[in-house]
Short mmCIF file of C-alpha atoms and ligand atoms in Angstrom, two decimals:
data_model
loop_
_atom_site.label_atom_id
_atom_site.label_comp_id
_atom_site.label_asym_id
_atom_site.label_seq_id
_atom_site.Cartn_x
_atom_site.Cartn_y
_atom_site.Cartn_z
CA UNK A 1 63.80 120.48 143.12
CA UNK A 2 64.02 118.36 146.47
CA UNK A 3 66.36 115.92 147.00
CA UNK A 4 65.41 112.60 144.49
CA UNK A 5 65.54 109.29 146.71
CA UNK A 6 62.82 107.61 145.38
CA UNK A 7 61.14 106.66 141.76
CA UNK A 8 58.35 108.77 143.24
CA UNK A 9 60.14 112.19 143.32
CA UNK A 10 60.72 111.96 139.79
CA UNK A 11 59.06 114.53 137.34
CA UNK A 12 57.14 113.38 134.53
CA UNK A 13 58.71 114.83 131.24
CA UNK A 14 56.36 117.51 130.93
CA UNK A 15 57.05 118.69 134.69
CA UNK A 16 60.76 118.61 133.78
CA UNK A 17 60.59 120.88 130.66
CA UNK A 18 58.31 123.08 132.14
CA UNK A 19 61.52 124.58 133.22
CA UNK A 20 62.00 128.38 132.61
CA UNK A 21 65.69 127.61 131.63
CA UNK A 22 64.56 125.20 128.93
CA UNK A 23 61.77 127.36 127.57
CA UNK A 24 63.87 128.63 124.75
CA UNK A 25 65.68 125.55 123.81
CA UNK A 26 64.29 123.49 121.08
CA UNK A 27 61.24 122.19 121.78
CA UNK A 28 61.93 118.52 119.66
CA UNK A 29 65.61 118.20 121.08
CA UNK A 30 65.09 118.77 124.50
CA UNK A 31 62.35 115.95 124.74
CA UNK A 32 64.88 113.70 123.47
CA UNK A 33 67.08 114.38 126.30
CA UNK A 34 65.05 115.01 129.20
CA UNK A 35 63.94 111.16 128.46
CA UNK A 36 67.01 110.00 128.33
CA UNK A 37 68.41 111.93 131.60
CA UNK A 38 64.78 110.78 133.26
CA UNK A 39 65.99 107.44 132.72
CA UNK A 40 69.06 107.28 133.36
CA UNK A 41 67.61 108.76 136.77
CA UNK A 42 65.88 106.12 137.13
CA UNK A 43 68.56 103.65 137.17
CA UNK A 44 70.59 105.82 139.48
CA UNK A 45 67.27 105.86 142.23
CA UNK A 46 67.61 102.12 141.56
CA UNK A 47 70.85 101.65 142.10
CA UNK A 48 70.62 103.30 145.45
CA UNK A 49 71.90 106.96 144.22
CA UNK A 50 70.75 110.05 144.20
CA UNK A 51 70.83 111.40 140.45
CA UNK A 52 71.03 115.23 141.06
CA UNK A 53 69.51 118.00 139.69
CA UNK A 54 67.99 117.18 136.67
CA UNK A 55 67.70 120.40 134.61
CA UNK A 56 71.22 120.83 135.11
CA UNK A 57 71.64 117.67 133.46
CA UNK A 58 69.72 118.66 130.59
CA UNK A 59 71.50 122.02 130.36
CA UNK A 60 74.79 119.93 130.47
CA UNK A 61 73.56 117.54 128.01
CA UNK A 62 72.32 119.99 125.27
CA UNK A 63 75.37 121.94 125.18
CA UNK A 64 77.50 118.27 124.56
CA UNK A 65 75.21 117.58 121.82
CA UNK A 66 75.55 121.77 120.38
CA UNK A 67 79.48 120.82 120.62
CA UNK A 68 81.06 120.16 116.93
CA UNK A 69 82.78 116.70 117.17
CA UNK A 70 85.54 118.11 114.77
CA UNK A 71 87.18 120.76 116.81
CA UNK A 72 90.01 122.84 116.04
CA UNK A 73 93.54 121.76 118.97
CA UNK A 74 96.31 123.36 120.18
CA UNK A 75 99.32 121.21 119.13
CA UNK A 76 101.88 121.04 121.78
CA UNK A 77 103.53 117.85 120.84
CA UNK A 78 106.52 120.01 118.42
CA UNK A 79 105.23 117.53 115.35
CA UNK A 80 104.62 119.52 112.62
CA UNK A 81 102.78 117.60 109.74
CA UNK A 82 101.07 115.44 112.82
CA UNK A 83 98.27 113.21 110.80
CA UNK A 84 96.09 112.68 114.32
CA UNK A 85 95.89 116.25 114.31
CA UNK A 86 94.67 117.07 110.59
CA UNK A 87 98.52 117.42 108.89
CA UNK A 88 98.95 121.27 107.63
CA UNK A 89 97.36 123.72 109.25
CA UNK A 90 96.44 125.69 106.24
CA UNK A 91 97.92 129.07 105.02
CA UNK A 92 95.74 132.31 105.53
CA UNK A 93 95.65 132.90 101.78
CA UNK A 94 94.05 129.08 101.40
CA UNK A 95 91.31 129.91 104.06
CA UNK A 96 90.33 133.09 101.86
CA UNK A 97 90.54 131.55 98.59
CA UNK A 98 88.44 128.36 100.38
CA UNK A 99 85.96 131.37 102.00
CA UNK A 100 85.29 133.00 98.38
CA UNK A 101 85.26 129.98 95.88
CA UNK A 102 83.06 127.91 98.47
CA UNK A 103 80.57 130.69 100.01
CA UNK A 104 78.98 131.41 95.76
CA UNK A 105 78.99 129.71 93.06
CA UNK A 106 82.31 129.41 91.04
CA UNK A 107 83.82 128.58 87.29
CA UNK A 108 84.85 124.98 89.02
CA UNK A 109 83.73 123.25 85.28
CA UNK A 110 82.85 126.44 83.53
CA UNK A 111 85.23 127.90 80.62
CA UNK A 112 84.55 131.47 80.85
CA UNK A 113 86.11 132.53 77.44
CA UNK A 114 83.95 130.21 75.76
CA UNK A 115 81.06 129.85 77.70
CA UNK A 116 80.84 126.29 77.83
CA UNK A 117 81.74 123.17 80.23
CA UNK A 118 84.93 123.26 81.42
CA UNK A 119 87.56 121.00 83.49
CA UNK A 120 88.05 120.97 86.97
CA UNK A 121 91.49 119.95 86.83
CA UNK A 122 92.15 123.19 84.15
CA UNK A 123 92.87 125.51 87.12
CA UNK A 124 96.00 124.06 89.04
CA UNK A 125 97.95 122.50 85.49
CA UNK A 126 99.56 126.19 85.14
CA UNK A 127 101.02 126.65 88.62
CA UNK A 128 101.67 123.04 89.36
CA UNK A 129 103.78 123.28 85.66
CA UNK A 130 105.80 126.37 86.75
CA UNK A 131 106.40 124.77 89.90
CA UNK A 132 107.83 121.55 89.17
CA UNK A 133 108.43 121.45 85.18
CA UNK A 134 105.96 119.06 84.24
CA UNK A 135 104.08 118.86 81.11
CA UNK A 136 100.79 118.37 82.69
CA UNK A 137 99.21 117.92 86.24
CA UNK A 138 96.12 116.23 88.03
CA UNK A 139 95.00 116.78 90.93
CA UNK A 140 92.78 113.59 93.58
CA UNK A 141 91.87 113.27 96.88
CA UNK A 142 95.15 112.49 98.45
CA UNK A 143 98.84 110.69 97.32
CA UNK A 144 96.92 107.36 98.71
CA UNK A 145 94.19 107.88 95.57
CA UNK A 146 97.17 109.17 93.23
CA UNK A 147 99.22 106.17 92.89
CA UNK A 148 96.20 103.97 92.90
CA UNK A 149 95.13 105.69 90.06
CA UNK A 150 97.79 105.19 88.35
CA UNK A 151 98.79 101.69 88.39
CA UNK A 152 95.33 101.16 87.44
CA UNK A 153 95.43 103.30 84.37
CA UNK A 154 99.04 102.76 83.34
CA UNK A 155 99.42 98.66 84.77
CA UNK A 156 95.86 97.02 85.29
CA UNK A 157 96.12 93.65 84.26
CA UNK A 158 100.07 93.82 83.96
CA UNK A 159 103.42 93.98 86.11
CA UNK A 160 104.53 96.28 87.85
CA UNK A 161 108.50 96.37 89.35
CA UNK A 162 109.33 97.72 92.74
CA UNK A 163 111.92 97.07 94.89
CA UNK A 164 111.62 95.03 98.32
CA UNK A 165 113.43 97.92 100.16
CA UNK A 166 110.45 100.20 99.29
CA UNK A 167 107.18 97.63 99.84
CA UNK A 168 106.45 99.88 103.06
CA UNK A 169 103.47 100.24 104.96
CA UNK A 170 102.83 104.36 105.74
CA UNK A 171 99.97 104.55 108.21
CA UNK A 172 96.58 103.28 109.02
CA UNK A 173 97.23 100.51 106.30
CA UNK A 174 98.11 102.33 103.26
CA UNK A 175 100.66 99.12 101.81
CA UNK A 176 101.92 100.06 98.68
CA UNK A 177 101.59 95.53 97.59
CA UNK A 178 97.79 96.34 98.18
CA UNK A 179 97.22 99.35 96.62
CA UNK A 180 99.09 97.38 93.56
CA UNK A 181 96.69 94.58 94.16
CA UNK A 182 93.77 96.55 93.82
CA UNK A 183 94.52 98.65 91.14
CA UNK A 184 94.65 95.06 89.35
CA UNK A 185 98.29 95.21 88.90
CA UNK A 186 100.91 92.27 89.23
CA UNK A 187 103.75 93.22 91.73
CA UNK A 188 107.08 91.88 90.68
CA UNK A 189 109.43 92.27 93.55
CA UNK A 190 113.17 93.39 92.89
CA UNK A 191 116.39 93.03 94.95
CA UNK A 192 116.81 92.78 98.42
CA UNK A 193 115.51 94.62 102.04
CA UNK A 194 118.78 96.62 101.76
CA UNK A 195 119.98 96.50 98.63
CA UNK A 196 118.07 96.87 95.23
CA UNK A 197 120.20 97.84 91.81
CA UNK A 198 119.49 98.88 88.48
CA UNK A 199 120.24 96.02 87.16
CA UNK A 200 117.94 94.00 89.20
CA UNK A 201 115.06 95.91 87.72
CA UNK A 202 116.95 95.35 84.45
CA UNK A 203 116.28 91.53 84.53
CA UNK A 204 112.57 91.59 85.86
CA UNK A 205 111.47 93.84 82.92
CA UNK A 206 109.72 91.57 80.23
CA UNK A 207 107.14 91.63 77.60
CA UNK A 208 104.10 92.43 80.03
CA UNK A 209 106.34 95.02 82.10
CA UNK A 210 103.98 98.51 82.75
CA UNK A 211 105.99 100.11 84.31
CA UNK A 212 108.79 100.68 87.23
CA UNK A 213 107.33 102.03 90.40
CA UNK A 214 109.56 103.47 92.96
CA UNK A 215 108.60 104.68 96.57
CA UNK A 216 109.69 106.91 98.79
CA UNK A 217 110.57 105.62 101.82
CA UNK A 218 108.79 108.10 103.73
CA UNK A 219 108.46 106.94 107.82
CA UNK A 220 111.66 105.12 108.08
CA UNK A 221 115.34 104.30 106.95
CA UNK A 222 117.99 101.52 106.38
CA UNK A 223 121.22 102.44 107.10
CA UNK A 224 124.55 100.48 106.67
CA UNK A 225 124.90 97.94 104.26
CA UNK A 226 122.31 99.53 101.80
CA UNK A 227 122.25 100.63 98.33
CA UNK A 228 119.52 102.18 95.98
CA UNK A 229 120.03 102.88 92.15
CA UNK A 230 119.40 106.80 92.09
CA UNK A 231 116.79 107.73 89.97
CA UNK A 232 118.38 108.87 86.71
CA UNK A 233 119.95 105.79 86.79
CA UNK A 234 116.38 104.13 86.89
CA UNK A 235 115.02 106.34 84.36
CA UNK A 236 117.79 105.19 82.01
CA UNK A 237 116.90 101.49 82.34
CA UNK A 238 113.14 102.74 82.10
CA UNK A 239 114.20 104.67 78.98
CA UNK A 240 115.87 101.99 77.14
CA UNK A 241 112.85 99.58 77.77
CA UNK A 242 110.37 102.08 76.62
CA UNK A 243 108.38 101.28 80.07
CA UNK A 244 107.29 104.47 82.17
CA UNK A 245 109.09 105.35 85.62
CA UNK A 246 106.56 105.87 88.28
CA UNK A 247 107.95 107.81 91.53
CA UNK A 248 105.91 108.03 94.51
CA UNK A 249 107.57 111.26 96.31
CA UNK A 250 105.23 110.78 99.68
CA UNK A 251 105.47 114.26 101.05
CA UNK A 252 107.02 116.49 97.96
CA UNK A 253 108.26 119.35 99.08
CA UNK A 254 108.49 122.05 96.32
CA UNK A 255 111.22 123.70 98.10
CA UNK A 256 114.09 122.19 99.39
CA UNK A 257 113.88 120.56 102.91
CA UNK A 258 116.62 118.90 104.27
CA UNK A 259 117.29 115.62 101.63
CA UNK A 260 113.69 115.50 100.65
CA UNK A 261 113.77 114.93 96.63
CA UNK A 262 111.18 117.48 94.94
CA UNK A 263 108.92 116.76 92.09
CA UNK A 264 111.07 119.55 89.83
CA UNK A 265 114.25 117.01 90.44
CA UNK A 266 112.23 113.90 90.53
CA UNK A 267 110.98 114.91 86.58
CA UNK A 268 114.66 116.50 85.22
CA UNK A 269 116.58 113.34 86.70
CA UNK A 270 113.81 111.51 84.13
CA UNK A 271 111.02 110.35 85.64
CA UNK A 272 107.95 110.07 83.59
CA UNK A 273 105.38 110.69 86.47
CA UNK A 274 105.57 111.59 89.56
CA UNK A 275 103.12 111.98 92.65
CA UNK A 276 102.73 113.45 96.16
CA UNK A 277 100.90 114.85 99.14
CA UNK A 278 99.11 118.37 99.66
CA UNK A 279 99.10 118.32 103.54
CA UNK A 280 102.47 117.13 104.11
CA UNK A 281 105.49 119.29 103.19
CA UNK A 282 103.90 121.16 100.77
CA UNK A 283 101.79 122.49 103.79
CA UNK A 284 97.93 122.76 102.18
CA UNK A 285 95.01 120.93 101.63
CA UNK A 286 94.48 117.07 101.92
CA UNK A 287 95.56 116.31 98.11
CA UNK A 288 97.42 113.83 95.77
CA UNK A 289 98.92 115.76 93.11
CA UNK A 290 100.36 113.67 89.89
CA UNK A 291 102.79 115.76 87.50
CA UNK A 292 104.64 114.89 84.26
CA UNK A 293 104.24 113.53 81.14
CA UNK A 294 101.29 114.94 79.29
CA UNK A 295 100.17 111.28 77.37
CA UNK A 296 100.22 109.48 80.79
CA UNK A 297 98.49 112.29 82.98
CA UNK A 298 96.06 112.62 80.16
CA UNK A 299 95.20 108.42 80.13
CA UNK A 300 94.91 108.94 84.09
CA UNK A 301 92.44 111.65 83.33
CA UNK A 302 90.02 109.77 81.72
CA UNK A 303 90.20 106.48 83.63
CA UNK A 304 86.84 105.69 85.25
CA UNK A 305 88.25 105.70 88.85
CA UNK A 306 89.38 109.63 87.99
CA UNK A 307 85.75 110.38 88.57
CA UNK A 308 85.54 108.69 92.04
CA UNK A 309 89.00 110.20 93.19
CA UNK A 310 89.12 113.87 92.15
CA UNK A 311 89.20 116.63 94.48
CA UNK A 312 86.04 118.84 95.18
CA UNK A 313 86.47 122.40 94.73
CA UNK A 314 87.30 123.33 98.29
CA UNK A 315 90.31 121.39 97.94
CA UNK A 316 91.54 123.01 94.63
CA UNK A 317 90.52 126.58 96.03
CA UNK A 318 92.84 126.27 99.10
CA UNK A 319 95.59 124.32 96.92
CA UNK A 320 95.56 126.73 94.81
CA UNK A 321 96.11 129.58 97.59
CA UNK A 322 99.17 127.54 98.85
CA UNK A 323 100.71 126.79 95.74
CA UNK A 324 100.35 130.79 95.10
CA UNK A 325 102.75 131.25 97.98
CA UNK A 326 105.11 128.47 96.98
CA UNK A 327 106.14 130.46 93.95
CA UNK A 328 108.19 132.72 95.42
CA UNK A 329 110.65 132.89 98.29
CA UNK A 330 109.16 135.98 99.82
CA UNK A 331 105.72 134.58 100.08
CA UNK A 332 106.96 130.60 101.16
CA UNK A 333 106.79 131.34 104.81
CA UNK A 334 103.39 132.26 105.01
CA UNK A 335 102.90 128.76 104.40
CA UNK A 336 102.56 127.13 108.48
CA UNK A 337 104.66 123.97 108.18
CA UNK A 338 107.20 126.35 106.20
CA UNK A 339 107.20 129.07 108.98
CA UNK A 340 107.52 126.18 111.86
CA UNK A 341 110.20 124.33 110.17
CA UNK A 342 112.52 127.31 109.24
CA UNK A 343 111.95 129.42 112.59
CA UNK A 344 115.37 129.97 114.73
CA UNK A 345 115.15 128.19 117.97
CA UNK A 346 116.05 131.33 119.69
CA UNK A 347 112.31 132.57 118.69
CA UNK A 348 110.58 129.24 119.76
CA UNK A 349 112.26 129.61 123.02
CA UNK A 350 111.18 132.88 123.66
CA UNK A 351 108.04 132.05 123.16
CA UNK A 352 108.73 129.04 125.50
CA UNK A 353 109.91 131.85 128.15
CA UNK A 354 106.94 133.43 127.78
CA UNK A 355 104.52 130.56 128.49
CA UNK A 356 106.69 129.76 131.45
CA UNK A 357 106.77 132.99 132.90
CA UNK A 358 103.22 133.23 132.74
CA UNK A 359 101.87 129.95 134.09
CA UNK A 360 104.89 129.22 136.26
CA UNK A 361 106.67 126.64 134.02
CA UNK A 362 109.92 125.40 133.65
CA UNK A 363 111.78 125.58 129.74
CA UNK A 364 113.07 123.16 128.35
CA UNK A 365 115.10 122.20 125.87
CA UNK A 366 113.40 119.42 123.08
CA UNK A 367 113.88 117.79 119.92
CA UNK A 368 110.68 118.84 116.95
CA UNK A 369 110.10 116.53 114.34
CA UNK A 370 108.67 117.09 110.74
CA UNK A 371 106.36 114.00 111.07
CA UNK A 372 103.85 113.24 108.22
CA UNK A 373 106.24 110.46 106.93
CA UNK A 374 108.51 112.80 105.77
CA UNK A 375 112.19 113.17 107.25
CA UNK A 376 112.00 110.55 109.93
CA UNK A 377 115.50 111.31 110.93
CA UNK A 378 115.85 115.08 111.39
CA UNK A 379 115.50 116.42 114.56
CA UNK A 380 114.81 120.37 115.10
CA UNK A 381 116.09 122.10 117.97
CA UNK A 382 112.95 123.63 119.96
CA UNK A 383 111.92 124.51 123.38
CA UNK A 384 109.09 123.36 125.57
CA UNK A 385 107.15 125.17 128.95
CA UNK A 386 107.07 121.76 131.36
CA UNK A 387 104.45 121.86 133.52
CA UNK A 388 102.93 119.09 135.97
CA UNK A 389 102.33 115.79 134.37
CA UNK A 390 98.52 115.37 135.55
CA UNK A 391 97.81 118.71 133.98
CA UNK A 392 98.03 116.11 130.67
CA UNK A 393 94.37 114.91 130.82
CA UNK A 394 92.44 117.85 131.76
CA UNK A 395 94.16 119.99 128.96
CA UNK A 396 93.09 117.61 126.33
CA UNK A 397 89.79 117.74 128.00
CA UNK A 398 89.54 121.00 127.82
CA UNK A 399 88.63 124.29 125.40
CA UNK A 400 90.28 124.49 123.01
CA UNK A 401 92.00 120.84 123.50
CA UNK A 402 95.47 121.35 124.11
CA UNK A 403 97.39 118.40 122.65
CA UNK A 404 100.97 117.53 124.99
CA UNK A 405 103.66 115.26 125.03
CA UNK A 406 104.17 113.54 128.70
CA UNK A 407 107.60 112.46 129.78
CA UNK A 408 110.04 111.48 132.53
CA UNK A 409 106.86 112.67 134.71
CA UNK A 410 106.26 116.19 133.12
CA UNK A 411 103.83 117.66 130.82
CA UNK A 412 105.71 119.55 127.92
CA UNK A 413 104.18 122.27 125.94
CA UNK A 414 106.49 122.11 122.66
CA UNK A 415 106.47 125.76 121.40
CA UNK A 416 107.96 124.96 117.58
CA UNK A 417 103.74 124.11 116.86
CA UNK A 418 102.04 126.92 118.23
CA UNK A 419 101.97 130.50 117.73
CA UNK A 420 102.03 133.67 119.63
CA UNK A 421 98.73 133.75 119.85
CA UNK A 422 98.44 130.48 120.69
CA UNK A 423 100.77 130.72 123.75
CA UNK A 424 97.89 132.73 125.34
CA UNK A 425 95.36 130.35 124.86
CA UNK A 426 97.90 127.63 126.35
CA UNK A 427 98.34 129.90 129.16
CA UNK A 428 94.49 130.02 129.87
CA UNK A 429 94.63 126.30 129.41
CA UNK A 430 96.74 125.51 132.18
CA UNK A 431 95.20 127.71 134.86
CA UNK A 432 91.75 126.32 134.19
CA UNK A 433 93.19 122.65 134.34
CA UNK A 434 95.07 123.16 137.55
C1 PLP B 501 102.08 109.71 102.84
C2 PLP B 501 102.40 108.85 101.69
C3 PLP B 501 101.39 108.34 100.86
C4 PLP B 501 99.94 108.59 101.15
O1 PLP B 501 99.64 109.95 100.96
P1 PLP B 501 98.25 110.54 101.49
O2 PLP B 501 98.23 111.93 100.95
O3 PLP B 501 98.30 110.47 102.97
O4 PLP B 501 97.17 109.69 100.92
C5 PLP B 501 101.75 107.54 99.80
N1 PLP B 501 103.04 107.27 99.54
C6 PLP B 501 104.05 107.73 100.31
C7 PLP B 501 105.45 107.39 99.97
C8 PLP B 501 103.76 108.56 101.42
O5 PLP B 501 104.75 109.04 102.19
#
């Protein structure tokens, strides 16, 4: 097509698809958008511009729109459990189990012995009891859904005591004082920012007590001056009032990780229920698993909200693949966040070395962090490739995004967060962006 200076030299739409490279596209979509470039022409001719070639708009325009808006990253930024970035990138055993229950049909609330309706949240109880000692498990939509549901089946209409050291806000306004509030609990506020005691939750127990709720601090930490009743010590106070203990674990790790409690110690130092993540520490799904004892799981079970907050079957197939691998210690570092957070630095650098070496780099030595809430504190050694900082924008902009940390002028590619495959598709990142 000539050059288009005025309104004149414009096609009609018909003219415009006539186009031999748009005579296999779509016949409804591409009308859509050859109006919309048309006009946008039009404003451009206007405007005193010349709009350029229009079919390469089109072209352009069709393959944005083809483009899935959820798109798998790179993760460069050395955060492991990063929430922006979808939390746990999810074990190759969870992907197959997710491929096979999810591409058929499946027993989801089928008993097979007996040939009659079954329960959904039958398949996980005997893994998630083996792995943390509970009586009885249930499995929601996330830790966010879990402790919602249940303060409103254990506490609606009735108090519930928490200490003022552990009223936190997590993330994108998950406050524990209004998830209380809208589970149609009363919050009865204990102690101080810094210090809370047993006996403090002692004195606010009276006759329309629910329970004791206690939460882990997750994203931060007061240091100094501080004090917090440990947990058997709760449970005992719990115990002699006959009121439940509640403990919200955040991330629950089943196997130790750093001073993260897990739900196996959270339920032997006496606590009656106890709830966490799947996509934090535990490294699977998006989940909020509750564990303990079997009366209280069972009246969370059949609360009305249960219905609105379980997790569909995709979620329980690839759950179920990582709690598989959590059971023993040969299989726990084919979990991803497991693998990232135990690797030797020695191996992330070398993989560092090699992403330098092939896109002209610089190493460097930086500081990982677990993120998802959990350990705020602990730093991992790790190693980054630094390349130029203006390489930052075009990377994300590119494909596959790669996701970077800028600072003190440089672009670092953290190598704790992405494989050895990965490096190569980081390396192909940074020569198209320069
Ligand atoms: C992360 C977290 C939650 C929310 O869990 P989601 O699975 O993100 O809904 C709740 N409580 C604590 C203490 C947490 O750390």
């Amino acid at each position: 097509m000539p050059g288009l200076r005025s309104l004149r030299d414009l096609p009609s739409v018909d003219r415009l698809l006539a186009d031999e490279r748009l005579a296999e596209e779509p016949h409804d979509l591409v009308l859509v958008i050859a109006r919309s470039v048309l006009e946008r022409a039009r404003e451009e001719i206007k405007a005193g511009r010349e709009p350029g070639p229009l079919v390469d708009s089109v072209l352009d325009e069709l393959a944005h729109a083809r483009r899935p808006s959820l798109r798998r990253v790179l993760n460069a930024t050395g955060v492991l459990v990063h929430t922006n970035l979808g939390r746990a990138p999810l074990p190759a055993a969870a992907l197959a189990r997710v491929l096979e229950v999810g591409g058929g049909y499946s027993n989801l609330e089928y008993d097979l012995e007996r040939g009659e309706r079954g329960s959904r949240q039958n398949h996980l109880g005997s893994l998630l009891r083996r792995l943390t000692g509970a009586e009885a498990a249930l499995v929601v939509n996330n830790n966010a859904a879990a402790v919602l549901l249940a303060l409103a089946a254990l506490a609606e209409g009735r108090e519930v005591v928490v200490s003022r050291g552990e009223l936190i806000e997590i993330g994108d306004g998950f406050r524990i004082p209004d998830v209380l509030a809208r589970s149609g609990a009363r919050l009865v506020e204990v102690g101080t920012t810094n210090r809370t005691r047993a006996a403090d939750y002692e004195r606010a127990i009276g006759p329309d007590t629910a329970l004791l709720l206690r939460v882990h601090q997750s994203n931060f930490r007061v240091v100094g001056f501080s004090e917090r009743p440990r947990v058997s010590e709760l449970a005992e106070v719990a115990r002699r009032h006959r009121v439940p203990l509640v403990d919200d674990l955040g991330s629950g790790a089943l196997a130790r990780v750093g001073d993260e409690p897990t739900p196996a110690e959270s339920l032997r130092a006496g606590v009656d229920l106890t709830c966490f993540s799947g996509d934090k520490l535990l490294g699977g799904p998006q989940a909020g698993v509750v564990v303990g004892r079997a009366k209280l799981v069972e009246r969370l079970r059949r609360h009305p909200l249960q219905r609105a907050l379980r997790a569909d079957k995709l979620t329980l197939a690839a759950l179920e693949g990582t709690l598989s691998l959590a059971l023993s210690p040969e299989t726990r570092d084919q979990i991803p966040v497991l693998r990232m957070l135990h690797e030797p630095v020695e191996r992330v650098r070398a993989r560092a070395e090699r992403l330098a070496d092939l896109v002209g780099g610089e190493v460097e030595e930086t500081v990982a962090r677990v993120g998802g809430g959990a350990l705020p504190l602990a730093q991992l050694p790790s190693a980054a490739c630094a390349v130029e900082e203006q390489l930052a924008e075009p990377l994300r902009l590119g494909s596959p995004p790669v996701i970077a940390v800028v600072r003190d002028g440089r672009t670092l590619l953290d190598c704790r967060t992405l494989t050895e495959a990965e490096i190569d598709e980081v390396a192909a990142a940074v020569r198209a962006a320069r």
